[in-house]
Each structure stands twice: as C-alpha cells, then as structure tokens.
C-alpha cells in the first residue's frame, strides 16, 4: 500500500496536482490538467520525469480530478490518500496558517470570494470536488495571504477612511506559500541569513517581492489584490488609480472590461504587444519586447529599494519563480543598478543559474532558490494526518 498526500491547486481552467509520500519531501508524481473543458490536456509525470499514462473526461474540475486519481491508482494500485491539501488564494483578515476544511470554513471562504473573484471560486470548487470524491479524507486549506497577516496596521493599511479597513480593504499580499518555503530553506541552510533581512523576488507569470525579517513578512508588493506591485505576464503591477477613473469616466469602460484589461491584457503582454512569456520576449528582436523586459527590470529594482527601506537594510536577495530561477539576463538587468545596496553578481555563477550568484566580494548575498509551494501544502496536509 502507498500512503500519500495529494496537493491540489485549482485555477479557473487548470488543476495542478502533486502526490507526496506520507514520509518524504520528494513527490511521487506531479502534473497539470490544463484548459479544462472540451480542449483539455492532462500531463502527469513520475519522480523520474517519466510520463504517467492518463486519460478520461476533462470537461470539469471534478472529472479531471477523477482522471488524475485513476491514473495514479494504475501506477500505485494500493494508493491510499491520507490527506488532501489545497492552495486557496484568500484566507481573509485573521487566518495566519493552514486550516482543516470544515463546512464552517468553506462558508467563510465563500464569503471572501468577492475579494478574489477570479481565483477563490475555483480554489473552492477544487475543495468541493475533492470532498465529494474522498468524503472521509481530511482536507486542508493553505492560504496565499496567511504568511503576510502578521504585518502591523501601518504596513497593511491604505490611507483611506478607516471604515474601509475594517471591512477588509487592506493590503493582504500573496505568494505566501512560496515565501514560507523560501524562509524555511534559509532557516535550515543559511540560519544567519534566515534570521536577517532578506528580500525575496518571486518572479513568475505572477510576480511579487517580499521583505523578510527573521523569516517573517514585514512588507510585500502585492496588496488588496494580486494586481499590485511589479508588472507581471498580463497584469500591470502598481497603477495610479486615476487611470481607472479615466477609463470609467472618459472611456465608459465597465468593471468587467477593466478587469479583463488589468488581469489579461496588460503587463509584459500589453507592453510588448507580443507575449506574456519571458522566453518569447527574450527570443524576440522587436524594440517593444526589449522595452517590456527593461520596464520589468526597472520596476523590480525600484521595489527592491522599497523592500530594503521597509527592512532598514538588506543581507540577502533571493530569486525564485520561473523568471527568477531561469532568466539570467533578467536577473543581471535587475541587479545591474543595485551596487549601491552592496549587490554584485558573479557573471559565471549567474549564467549557470548557480545557487549563489553573487560575487565573493558582494556585500549582499544573492541566491537562486527554486520555490516549492506544493511541498508547503503537502507538509500542512501531513500535519492534519498526525493531528487526526
Ligand atoms: P506561474 O506564475 O504561472 O507559476 P512560473 O513561475 O512558471 O509562472 O513562471 C513563468 C515565467 O517564467 C514565464 O514568463 C516564462 O517565460 C519564464 N521562464 C521559464 N523558464 C525560463 C527561462 N529558461 N528563461 C527565461 N524565462 C523563463
């Protein structure tokens, strides 16, 4: 019998899965059901990267989950799921860590959907699908906001009338599972840095930065929603709210049209007119693609300055996420103007995507640490098994 925990990350049209043994940190399998609907694909691979044969109805999250489980059961006939962990974007004001799913929690998380309408309903649909398929198995919700919830009022407030703060209009921050993972790695492998002032740049299709002091979040670039901060694949990052007033008042754009502009048409895609994908932009020779990359790097530099100010200095900078872990030219562009904060890359180490990419004489250490949000979820799910 194989006892395992399953992690699920349900997006609007995707379901990312990973299967972890109950007693180990290396996944037995992982994969994604993409473009759920009539055109869906399901790709699963085992620990060695070999594909796992998978097929079935992929027209809904529920049926895609069934197809995933059927494929896993073919590979591990005695598979016994001890717990299921879920990524949930929004945990609200008070949740500072993972929680076992109960009916009361689901009801509460449903009311938070108006804070994250594009993500939360899909996350919750994933939980409901898993509860229906595995009624007796503990389900654990892991929140992207939870890691940042220890910030004081002056850090998480907007300068708006206080009544709005009370009803939840405040900076939440996201990518918390990633930052939690990086803080954990630093505490284990570089305890001195882990106890110091670290800026983590999680740069993927979604991107944000976080200022860590003794492993705790004291500032982060995303705010009320996952739109704020640095530019992303299709999101603009920080934007003067006056632009939104202009779009509404002068161009008559609806909330739905603005939402589409901000979530799907902006960022690297909007600036380049070409793609949201950094690899595509790096391969392009158009000036717009180059400007999109340069804008991205400039905004990251500026936010690194902002995070350093929140920390009163910096001991290390950590890159993670698809761009942070792989795009060496982007990393060197970002770091090029940060010598004033003691950041100096070693070009050879940077080109090799080494773990330490700073030069020996660099005052501030620069690291590349592949993030692992799934492992954070799997560990939380495991704890629920132990807790019973
Ligand atoms: P998500 O936020 O969807 O999880 P990822 O963390 O997977 O996104 O990051 C996706 C981004 O990483 C894309 O822009 C992709 O082009 C970029 N990326 C991945 N590999 C490389 C690479 N080798 N060089 C440059 N960019 C890369």
Short mmCIF file of N, CA and C in Angstrom, two decimals, residues 98-275:
data_model
loop_
_atom_site.label_atom_id
_atom_site.label_comp_id
_atom_site.label_asym_id
_atom_site.label_seq_id
_atom_site.Cartn_x
_atom_site.Cartn_y
_atom_site.Cartn_z
N UNK A 98 -2.45 27.34 7.76
CA UNK A 98 -3.40 26.41 7.14
C UNK A 98 -4.49 25.98 8.10
N UNK A 99 -5.63 25.59 7.56
CA UNK A 99 -6.73 25.11 8.41
C UNK A 99 -7.41 23.91 7.78
N UNK A 100 -7.82 22.99 8.66
CA UNK A 100 -8.57 21.83 8.20
C UNK A 100 -9.93 22.29 7.68
N UNK A 101 -10.36 21.75 6.56
CA UNK A 101 -11.61 22.22 5.96
C UNK A 101 -12.80 21.66 6.72
N UNK A 102 -13.68 22.56 7.10
CA UNK A 102 -14.96 22.18 7.71
C UNK A 102 -16.05 22.92 6.92
N UNK A 103 -17.30 22.58 7.18
CA UNK A 103 -18.38 23.29 6.49
C UNK A 103 -18.34 24.78 6.83
N UNK A 104 -18.03 25.08 8.12
CA UNK A 104 -17.99 26.48 8.54
C UNK A 104 -16.86 27.23 7.81
N UNK A 105 -15.71 26.58 7.66
CA UNK A 105 -14.60 27.24 6.96
C UNK A 105 -14.98 27.49 5.50
N UNK A 106 -15.59 26.48 4.87
CA UNK A 106 -15.98 26.65 3.46
C UNK A 106 -16.94 27.82 3.29
N UNK A 107 -17.89 27.93 4.20
CA UNK A 107 -18.86 29.03 4.13
C UNK A 107 -18.13 30.36 4.24
N UNK A 108 -17.20 30.44 5.19
CA UNK A 108 -16.46 31.68 5.40
C UNK A 108 -15.60 32.02 4.17
N UNK A 109 -14.93 31.02 3.63
CA UNK A 109 -14.07 31.26 2.47
C UNK A 109 -14.90 31.67 1.25
N UNK A 110 -16.12 31.16 1.19
CA UNK A 110 -17.01 31.53 0.08
C UNK A 110 -17.35 33.01 0.16
N UNK A 111 -17.55 33.52 1.38
CA UNK A 111 -17.89 34.95 1.51
C UNK A 111 -16.68 35.83 1.13
N UNK A 112 -15.48 35.25 1.19
CA UNK A 112 -14.30 36.04 0.81
C UNK A 112 -14.09 36.10 -0.70
N UNK A 113 -14.91 35.35 -1.44
CA UNK A 113 -14.71 35.28 -2.89
C UNK A 113 -14.82 36.66 -3.54
N UNK A 114 -15.58 37.59 -2.91
CA UNK A 114 -15.71 38.91 -3.55
C UNK A 114 -14.39 39.69 -3.47
N UNK A 115 -13.46 39.26 -2.60
CA UNK A 115 -12.13 39.89 -2.57
C UNK A 115 -11.22 39.33 -3.68
N UNK A 116 -11.49 38.12 -4.11
CA UNK A 116 -10.64 37.48 -5.14
C UNK A 116 -11.52 36.71 -6.11
N UNK A 117 -12.39 37.46 -6.83
CA UNK A 117 -13.43 36.77 -7.63
C UNK A 117 -12.87 35.91 -8.76
N UNK A 118 -11.65 36.20 -9.22
CA UNK A 118 -11.12 35.43 -10.34
C UNK A 118 -10.44 34.14 -9.89
N UNK A 119 -10.12 34.03 -8.61
CA UNK A 119 -9.38 32.86 -8.15
C UNK A 119 -10.12 32.04 -7.10
N UNK A 120 -10.65 32.71 -6.08
CA UNK A 120 -11.21 32.00 -4.93
C UNK A 120 -12.30 30.97 -5.31
N UNK A 121 -13.25 31.33 -6.20
CA UNK A 121 -14.31 30.35 -6.51
C UNK A 121 -13.73 29.06 -7.10
N UNK A 122 -12.65 29.18 -7.88
CA UNK A 122 -12.07 27.97 -8.48
C UNK A 122 -11.35 27.14 -7.44
N UNK A 123 -10.63 27.82 -6.52
CA UNK A 123 -9.98 27.10 -5.43
C UNK A 123 -11.01 26.31 -4.63
N UNK A 124 -12.13 26.96 -4.35
CA UNK A 124 -13.16 26.30 -3.53
C UNK A 124 -13.85 25.17 -4.30
N UNK A 125 -13.97 25.35 -5.63
CA UNK A 125 -14.53 24.27 -6.45
C UNK A 125 -13.62 23.04 -6.35
N UNK A 126 -12.31 23.27 -6.31
CA UNK A 126 -11.35 22.15 -6.17
C UNK A 126 -11.55 21.43 -4.84
N UNK A 127 -11.79 22.20 -3.78
CA UNK A 127 -12.01 21.58 -2.45
C UNK A 127 -13.30 20.76 -2.48
N UNK A 128 -14.34 21.34 -3.06
CA UNK A 128 -15.63 20.63 -3.07
C UNK A 128 -15.53 19.35 -3.89
N UNK A 129 -14.80 19.42 -5.02
CA UNK A 129 -14.63 18.21 -5.85
C UNK A 129 -13.90 17.13 -5.06
N UNK A 130 -12.86 17.53 -4.32
CA UNK A 130 -12.08 16.55 -3.56
C UNK A 130 -12.89 16.00 -2.38
N UNK A 131 -13.71 16.84 -1.75
CA UNK A 131 -14.54 16.37 -0.63
C UNK A 131 -15.56 15.36 -1.12
N UNK A 132 -16.11 15.62 -2.32
CA UNK A 132 -17.11 14.69 -2.86
C UNK A 132 -16.45 13.36 -3.23
N UNK A 133 -15.24 13.43 -3.77
CA UNK A 133 -14.57 12.21 -4.22
C UNK A 133 -13.99 11.41 -3.05
N UNK A 134 -13.58 12.11 -2.00
CA UNK A 134 -12.93 11.44 -0.85
C UNK A 134 -13.57 11.94 0.45
N UNK A 135 -14.79 11.50 0.73
CA UNK A 135 -15.54 12.07 1.86
C UNK A 135 -14.85 11.90 3.22
N UNK A 136 -14.13 10.80 3.43
CA UNK A 136 -13.56 10.59 4.77
C UNK A 136 -12.16 11.16 4.95
N UNK A 137 -11.58 11.70 3.87
CA UNK A 137 -10.17 12.09 3.91
C UNK A 137 -10.05 13.56 4.37
N UNK A 138 -9.15 13.83 5.36
CA UNK A 138 -9.01 15.22 5.79
C UNK A 138 -8.54 16.13 4.65
N UNK A 139 -9.15 17.29 4.57
CA UNK A 139 -8.78 18.28 3.55
C UNK A 139 -8.24 19.51 4.28
N UNK A 140 -7.17 20.06 3.77
CA UNK A 140 -6.53 21.19 4.44
C UNK A 140 -6.40 22.36 3.45
N UNK A 141 -6.82 23.54 3.89
CA UNK A 141 -6.71 24.74 3.03
C UNK A 141 -5.48 25.54 3.42
N UNK A 142 -4.65 25.89 2.42
CA UNK A 142 -3.42 26.65 2.66
C UNK A 142 -3.54 27.98 1.90
N UNK A 143 -3.39 29.06 2.63
CA UNK A 143 -3.76 30.37 2.08
C UNK A 143 -2.54 31.18 1.62
N UNK A 144 -2.66 31.80 0.45
CA UNK A 144 -1.58 32.65 -0.06
C UNK A 144 -1.41 33.92 0.75
N UNK A 145 -2.48 34.32 1.44
CA UNK A 145 -2.42 35.56 2.22
C UNK A 145 -1.83 35.34 3.62
N UNK A 146 -1.91 34.10 4.13
CA UNK A 146 -1.68 33.86 5.57
C UNK A 146 -0.29 34.33 6.03
N UNK A 147 0.72 34.10 5.19
CA UNK A 147 2.11 34.40 5.59
C UNK A 147 2.31 35.88 5.93
N UNK A 148 1.51 36.74 5.32
CA UNK A 148 1.71 38.19 5.49
C UNK A 148 0.85 38.79 6.60
N UNK A 149 0.01 37.97 7.25
CA UNK A 149 -1.01 38.55 8.11
C UNK A 149 -0.47 39.09 9.44
N UNK A 150 0.82 38.87 9.69
CA UNK A 150 1.38 39.41 10.94
C UNK A 150 1.81 40.86 10.84
N UNK A 151 1.63 41.46 9.65
CA UNK A 151 2.09 42.85 9.49
C UNK A 151 1.24 43.81 10.31
N UNK A 152 1.86 44.85 10.88
CA UNK A 152 1.09 45.81 11.69
C UNK A 152 0.21 46.72 10.82
N UNK A 153 -0.69 47.44 11.48
CA UNK A 153 -1.64 48.32 10.79
C UNK A 153 -0.93 49.28 9.83
N UNK A 154 0.17 49.89 10.27
CA UNK A 154 0.78 50.92 9.42
C UNK A 154 1.35 50.29 8.14
N UNK A 155 1.60 48.99 8.16
CA UNK A 155 2.12 48.34 6.95
C UNK A 155 0.99 47.84 6.05
N UNK A 156 -0.11 47.37 6.63
CA UNK A 156 -1.13 46.77 5.75
C UNK A 156 -2.31 47.69 5.48
N UNK A 157 -2.26 48.94 6.00
CA UNK A 157 -3.37 49.86 5.75
C UNK A 157 -3.13 50.67 4.47
N UNK A 158 -4.21 51.02 3.80
CA UNK A 158 -4.19 52.06 2.77
C UNK A 158 -4.64 53.35 3.46
N UNK A 159 -4.19 54.47 2.94
CA UNK A 159 -4.61 55.75 3.56
C UNK A 159 -5.99 56.13 3.05
N UNK A 160 -6.96 55.32 3.45
CA UNK A 160 -8.37 55.51 3.10
C UNK A 160 -9.14 55.67 4.41
N UNK A 161 -10.39 56.10 4.37
CA UNK A 161 -11.16 56.15 5.61
C UNK A 161 -11.14 54.78 6.31
N UNK A 162 -11.03 54.82 7.64
CA UNK A 162 -10.80 53.59 8.39
C UNK A 162 -11.92 52.56 8.25
N UNK A 163 -13.14 53.04 7.94
CA UNK A 163 -14.26 52.09 7.81
C UNK A 163 -13.95 51.07 6.72
N UNK A 164 -13.24 51.48 5.69
CA UNK A 164 -12.90 50.55 4.61
C UNK A 164 -11.90 49.51 5.11
N UNK A 165 -10.95 49.94 5.94
CA UNK A 165 -10.00 48.98 6.52
C UNK A 165 -10.77 47.93 7.32
N UNK A 166 -11.71 48.41 8.12
CA UNK A 166 -12.47 47.49 8.99
C UNK A 166 -13.23 46.46 8.17
N UNK A 167 -13.71 46.84 6.99
CA UNK A 167 -14.46 45.85 6.20
C UNK A 167 -13.53 45.01 5.32
N UNK A 168 -12.24 45.20 5.45
CA UNK A 168 -11.31 44.29 4.79
C UNK A 168 -10.53 44.88 3.64
N UNK A 169 -10.70 46.20 3.39
CA UNK A 169 -9.93 46.82 2.31
C UNK A 169 -8.55 47.18 2.87
N UNK A 170 -7.62 46.27 2.70
CA UNK A 170 -6.27 46.45 3.23
C UNK A 170 -5.30 45.65 2.37
N UNK A 171 -4.03 45.81 2.64
CA UNK A 171 -3.04 45.04 1.89
C UNK A 171 -2.97 43.63 2.47
N UNK A 172 -3.20 42.63 1.64
CA UNK A 172 -3.10 41.24 2.10
C UNK A 172 -1.75 40.62 1.68
N UNK A 173 -1.38 40.85 0.43
CA UNK A 173 -0.17 40.19 -0.06
C UNK A 173 -0.49 38.76 -0.46
N UNK A 174 0.26 38.25 -1.42
CA UNK A 174 0.00 36.89 -1.92
C UNK A 174 1.35 36.15 -2.08
N UNK A 175 1.33 35.01 -2.77
CA UNK A 175 2.54 34.17 -2.92
C UNK A 175 3.09 33.73 -1.57
N UNK A 176 2.23 33.71 -0.54
CA UNK A 176 2.70 33.40 0.81
C UNK A 176 3.28 32.00 0.96
N UNK A 177 2.76 31.04 0.18
CA UNK A 177 3.27 29.67 0.31
C UNK A 177 4.70 29.62 -0.21
N UNK A 178 4.97 30.38 -1.26
CA UNK A 178 6.33 30.44 -1.80
C UNK A 178 7.28 31.09 -0.80
N UNK A 179 6.87 32.21 -0.22
CA UNK A 179 7.74 32.90 0.75
C UNK A 179 7.97 32.04 2.00
N UNK A 180 6.94 31.33 2.40
CA UNK A 180 7.06 30.43 3.55
C UNK A 180 8.12 29.37 3.25
N UNK A 181 8.07 28.83 2.03
CA UNK A 181 9.05 27.80 1.65
C UNK A 181 10.47 28.36 1.68
N UNK A 182 10.65 29.54 1.06
CA UNK A 182 12.00 30.14 0.99
C UNK A 182 12.50 30.47 2.40
N UNK A 183 11.63 31.00 3.25
CA UNK A 183 12.04 31.31 4.63
C UNK A 183 12.48 30.04 5.34
N UNK A 184 11.77 28.93 5.09
CA UNK A 184 12.11 27.65 5.71
C UNK A 184 13.47 27.14 5.23
N UNK A 185 13.72 27.26 3.92
CA UNK A 185 15.01 26.80 3.37
C UNK A 185 16.15 27.63 3.98
N UNK A 186 15.96 28.94 4.02
CA UNK A 186 17.03 29.80 4.57
C UNK A 186 17.30 29.46 6.04
N UNK A 187 16.24 29.26 6.81
CA UNK A 187 16.41 28.96 8.24
C UNK A 187 17.24 27.69 8.40
N UNK A 188 17.05 26.76 7.47
CA UNK A 188 17.74 25.47 7.58
C UNK A 188 19.17 25.54 7.04
N UNK A 189 19.32 26.17 5.88
CA UNK A 189 20.62 26.08 5.19
C UNK A 189 21.54 27.28 5.46
N UNK A 190 20.96 28.45 5.68
CA UNK A 190 21.77 29.64 5.98
C UNK A 190 21.14 30.36 7.17
N UNK A 191 21.21 29.73 8.38
CA UNK A 191 20.46 30.27 9.51
C UNK A 191 20.76 31.74 9.81
N UNK A 192 22.01 32.15 9.52
CA UNK A 192 22.32 33.56 9.81
C UNK A 192 21.52 34.50 8.90
N UNK A 193 21.45 34.12 7.60
CA UNK A 193 20.64 34.93 6.67
C UNK A 193 19.16 34.81 7.02
N UNK A 194 18.76 33.58 7.35
CA UNK A 194 17.36 33.34 7.69
C UNK A 194 16.90 34.22 8.84
N UNK A 195 17.83 34.55 9.72
CA UNK A 195 17.48 35.40 10.87
C UNK A 195 17.70 36.88 10.56
N UNK A 196 18.11 37.16 9.32
CA UNK A 196 18.44 38.54 8.97
C UNK A 196 17.38 39.21 8.11
N UNK A 197 17.84 40.14 7.25
CA UNK A 197 16.93 40.92 6.40
C UNK A 197 17.07 40.44 4.96
N UNK A 198 16.03 39.79 4.47
CA UNK A 198 16.10 39.14 3.16
C UNK A 198 14.96 39.65 2.28
N UNK A 199 15.29 39.97 1.03
CA UNK A 199 14.24 40.31 0.06
C UNK A 199 14.10 39.12 -0.89
N UNK A 200 12.88 38.61 -1.01
CA UNK A 200 12.63 37.51 -1.93
C UNK A 200 11.87 38.06 -3.13
N UNK A 201 12.40 37.79 -4.32
CA UNK A 201 11.72 38.21 -5.56
C UNK A 201 11.14 36.96 -6.20
N UNK A 202 9.84 36.77 -6.03
CA UNK A 202 9.15 35.64 -6.68
C UNK A 202 8.67 36.15 -8.04
N UNK A 203 9.44 35.81 -9.07
CA UNK A 203 9.16 36.35 -10.41
C UNK A 203 8.74 35.23 -11.35
N UNK A 204 7.44 35.11 -11.53
CA UNK A 204 6.91 34.12 -12.47
C UNK A 204 5.93 34.84 -13.37
N UNK A 205 4.94 34.12 -13.83
CA UNK A 205 3.90 34.75 -14.62
C UNK A 205 3.16 35.76 -13.73
N UNK A 206 2.90 35.34 -12.50
CA UNK A 206 2.53 36.28 -11.43
C UNK A 206 3.82 36.62 -10.71
N UNK A 207 3.95 37.86 -10.23
CA UNK A 207 5.23 38.22 -9.61
C UNK A 207 4.99 39.14 -8.43
N UNK A 208 5.79 38.94 -7.39
CA UNK A 208 5.77 39.87 -6.26
C UNK A 208 7.09 39.77 -5.52
N UNK A 209 7.32 40.71 -4.62
CA UNK A 209 8.51 40.69 -3.77
C UNK A 209 8.05 40.73 -2.32
N UNK A 210 8.90 40.18 -1.45
CA UNK A 210 8.56 40.18 -0.04
C UNK A 210 9.80 40.51 0.77
N UNK A 211 9.62 41.35 1.79
CA UNK A 211 10.69 41.67 2.71
C UNK A 211 10.55 40.77 3.93
N UNK A 212 11.58 39.95 4.17
CA UNK A 212 11.56 39.03 5.31
C UNK A 212 12.51 39.52 6.39
N UNK A 213 12.00 39.63 7.60
CA UNK A 213 12.85 39.95 8.75
C UNK A 213 12.71 38.78 9.71
N UNK A 214 13.82 38.11 9.98
CA UNK A 214 13.80 36.90 10.81
C UNK A 214 12.75 35.91 10.31
N UNK A 215 12.66 35.79 8.97
CA UNK A 215 11.76 34.80 8.38
C UNK A 215 10.30 35.22 8.35
N UNK A 216 10.00 36.43 8.81
CA UNK A 216 8.60 36.89 8.80
C UNK A 216 8.41 38.02 7.79
N UNK A 217 7.22 38.06 7.18
CA UNK A 217 6.94 39.09 6.18
C UNK A 217 6.68 40.43 6.86
N UNK A 218 7.47 41.45 6.49
CA UNK A 218 7.19 42.78 7.03
C UNK A 218 6.67 43.73 5.94
N UNK A 219 6.84 43.35 4.69
CA UNK A 219 6.29 44.15 3.58
C UNK A 219 6.24 43.27 2.35
N UNK A 220 5.32 43.56 1.47
CA UNK A 220 5.24 42.81 0.22
C UNK A 220 4.60 43.70 -0.84
N UNK A 221 4.86 43.39 -2.11
CA UNK A 221 4.46 44.34 -3.16
C UNK A 221 3.01 44.18 -3.59
N UNK A 222 2.45 42.96 -3.45
CA UNK A 222 1.04 42.81 -3.79
C UNK A 222 0.21 43.32 -2.62
N UNK A 223 -1.00 43.77 -2.91
CA UNK A 223 -1.78 44.39 -1.85
C UNK A 223 -3.13 43.76 -1.66
N UNK A 224 -4.17 44.56 -1.86
CA UNK A 224 -5.55 44.09 -1.72
C UNK A 224 -5.84 42.96 -2.70
N UNK A 225 -5.25 43.09 -3.89
CA UNK A 225 -5.43 42.05 -4.91
C UNK A 225 -4.06 41.67 -5.44
N UNK A 226 -4.06 40.69 -6.31
CA UNK A 226 -2.80 40.22 -6.91
C UNK A 226 -2.43 41.08 -8.12
N UNK A 227 -2.95 42.32 -8.17
CA UNK A 227 -2.63 43.21 -9.29
C UNK A 227 -1.49 44.16 -8.98
N UNK A 228 -1.23 44.40 -7.70
CA UNK A 228 -0.31 45.48 -7.31
C UNK A 228 1.15 45.04 -7.43
N UNK A 229 2.05 46.02 -7.34
CA UNK A 229 3.48 45.70 -7.27
C UNK A 229 4.19 45.77 -8.61
N UNK A 230 4.96 44.73 -8.90
CA UNK A 230 5.75 44.74 -10.14
C UNK A 230 4.88 44.25 -11.31
N UNK A 231 5.26 44.62 -12.55
CA UNK A 231 4.49 44.12 -13.70
C UNK A 231 4.58 42.60 -13.77
N UNK A 232 3.57 42.00 -14.39
CA UNK A 232 3.55 40.53 -14.50
C UNK A 232 3.29 40.14 -15.95
N UNK A 233 3.05 38.86 -16.17
CA UNK A 233 2.82 38.41 -17.54
C UNK A 233 1.73 39.22 -18.23
N UNK A 234 0.57 39.30 -17.56
CA UNK A 234 -0.55 40.02 -18.18
C UNK A 234 -1.16 41.07 -17.24
N UNK A 235 -0.53 41.31 -16.08
CA UNK A 235 -1.04 42.31 -15.12
C UNK A 235 -0.05 43.47 -15.03
N UNK A 236 -0.56 44.69 -14.82
CA UNK A 236 0.33 45.85 -14.91
C UNK A 236 1.22 46.08 -13.71
N UNK A 237 0.86 45.49 -12.54
CA UNK A 237 1.53 45.92 -11.32
C UNK A 237 1.01 47.28 -10.91
N UNK A 238 1.78 47.97 -10.07
CA UNK A 238 1.35 49.23 -9.49
C UNK A 238 0.82 50.19 -10.56
N UNK A 239 -0.32 50.81 -10.26
CA UNK A 239 -1.00 51.65 -11.24
C UNK A 239 -1.66 52.80 -10.48
N UNK A 240 -1.55 53.99 -11.02
CA UNK A 240 -2.24 55.14 -10.43
C UNK A 240 -3.76 54.91 -10.55
N UNK A 241 -4.50 54.92 -9.42
CA UNK A 241 -5.96 54.69 -9.51
C UNK A 241 -6.64 55.70 -10.42
N UNK A 242 -5.97 56.84 -10.67
CA UNK A 242 -6.53 57.83 -11.59
C UNK A 242 -6.72 57.26 -12.99
N UNK A 243 -5.90 56.30 -13.36
CA UNK A 243 -6.06 55.67 -14.68
C UNK A 243 -7.41 54.96 -14.75
N UNK A 244 -7.78 54.31 -13.65
CA UNK A 244 -9.06 53.58 -13.63
C UNK A 244 -10.23 54.56 -13.73
N UNK A 245 -10.13 55.69 -13.03
CA UNK A 245 -11.19 56.71 -13.11
C UNK A 245 -11.32 57.21 -14.54
N UNK A 246 -10.17 57.42 -15.19
CA UNK A 246 -10.18 57.87 -16.59
C UNK A 246 -10.87 56.83 -17.49
N UNK A 247 -10.51 55.57 -17.29
CA UNK A 247 -11.10 54.51 -18.13
C UNK A 247 -12.61 54.44 -17.95
N UNK A 248 -13.05 54.65 -16.70
CA UNK A 248 -14.50 54.58 -16.43
C UNK A 248 -15.22 55.83 -16.93
N UNK A 249 -14.68 57.00 -16.52
CA UNK A 249 -15.40 58.27 -16.79
C UNK A 249 -15.30 58.69 -18.25
N UNK A 250 -14.11 58.61 -18.80
CA UNK A 250 -13.89 59.16 -20.14
C UNK A 250 -14.10 58.13 -21.25
N UNK A 251 -13.83 56.87 -20.95
CA UNK A 251 -13.95 55.86 -22.00
C UNK A 251 -15.15 54.94 -21.77
N UNK A 252 -15.86 55.16 -20.64
CA UNK A 252 -17.08 54.39 -20.38
C UNK A 252 -16.84 52.90 -20.22
N UNK A 253 -15.66 52.53 -19.78
CA UNK A 253 -15.40 51.09 -19.65
C UNK A 253 -16.09 50.53 -18.41
N UNK A 254 -16.63 49.33 -18.55
CA UNK A 254 -17.31 48.67 -17.43
C UNK A 254 -16.27 48.02 -16.52
N UNK A 255 -16.73 47.62 -15.33
CA UNK A 255 -15.83 46.92 -14.39
C UNK A 255 -15.31 45.64 -15.03
N UNK A 256 -16.17 44.97 -15.78
CA UNK A 256 -15.75 43.71 -16.42
C UNK A 256 -14.65 43.98 -17.45
N UNK A 257 -14.83 45.04 -18.24
CA UNK A 257 -13.83 45.36 -19.27
C UNK A 257 -12.50 45.77 -18.62
N UNK A 258 -12.59 46.54 -17.53
CA UNK A 258 -11.36 46.96 -16.85
C UNK A 258 -10.67 45.75 -16.22
N UNK A 259 -11.47 44.88 -15.66
CA UNK A 259 -10.89 43.67 -15.05
C UNK A 259 -10.14 42.86 -16.11
N UNK A 260 -10.73 42.73 -17.27
CA UNK A 260 -10.08 41.99 -18.36
C UNK A 260 -8.78 42.68 -18.78
N UNK A 261 -8.82 44.02 -18.85
CA UNK A 261 -7.62 44.79 -19.22
C UNK A 261 -6.50 44.54 -18.20
N UNK A 262 -6.88 44.58 -16.90
CA UNK A 262 -5.87 44.51 -15.84
C UNK A 262 -5.33 43.10 -15.61
N UNK A 263 -6.20 42.11 -15.77
CA UNK A 263 -5.76 40.74 -15.48
C UNK A 263 -5.23 40.01 -16.71
N UNK A 264 -5.69 40.41 -17.91
CA UNK A 264 -5.38 39.57 -19.07
C UNK A 264 -4.65 40.27 -20.21
N UNK A 265 -4.68 41.61 -20.24
CA UNK A 265 -4.12 42.26 -21.43
C UNK A 265 -2.93 43.16 -21.14
N UNK A 266 -2.54 43.26 -19.88
CA UNK A 266 -1.52 44.25 -19.53
C UNK A 266 -0.15 43.58 -19.31
N UNK A 267 0.68 44.17 -18.47
CA UNK A 267 1.97 43.59 -18.14
C UNK A 267 2.87 43.40 -19.35
N UNK A 268 3.65 42.34 -19.32
CA UNK A 268 4.60 42.09 -20.42
C UNK A 268 3.87 41.97 -21.75
N UNK A 269 2.69 41.33 -21.72
CA UNK A 269 1.91 41.19 -22.96
C UNK A 269 1.49 42.55 -23.50
N UNK A 270 0.95 43.39 -22.62
CA UNK A 270 0.46 44.70 -23.07
C UNK A 270 1.58 45.56 -23.61
N UNK A 271 2.72 45.57 -22.91
CA UNK A 271 3.83 46.43 -23.33
C UNK A 271 4.51 45.94 -24.60
N UNK A 272 4.64 44.62 -24.70
CA UNK A 272 5.37 44.09 -25.87
C UNK A 272 4.45 43.94 -27.08
N UNK A 273 3.14 43.79 -26.81
CA UNK A 273 2.21 43.51 -27.90
C UNK A 273 2.49 42.14 -28.51
N UNK A 274 3.27 41.34 -27.81
CA UNK A 274 3.75 40.08 -28.39
C UNK A 274 3.38 38.88 -27.52
N UNK A 275 3.78 38.91 -26.24
CA UNK A 275 3.61 37.73 -25.41
C UNK A 275 3.74 38.09 -23.94
#
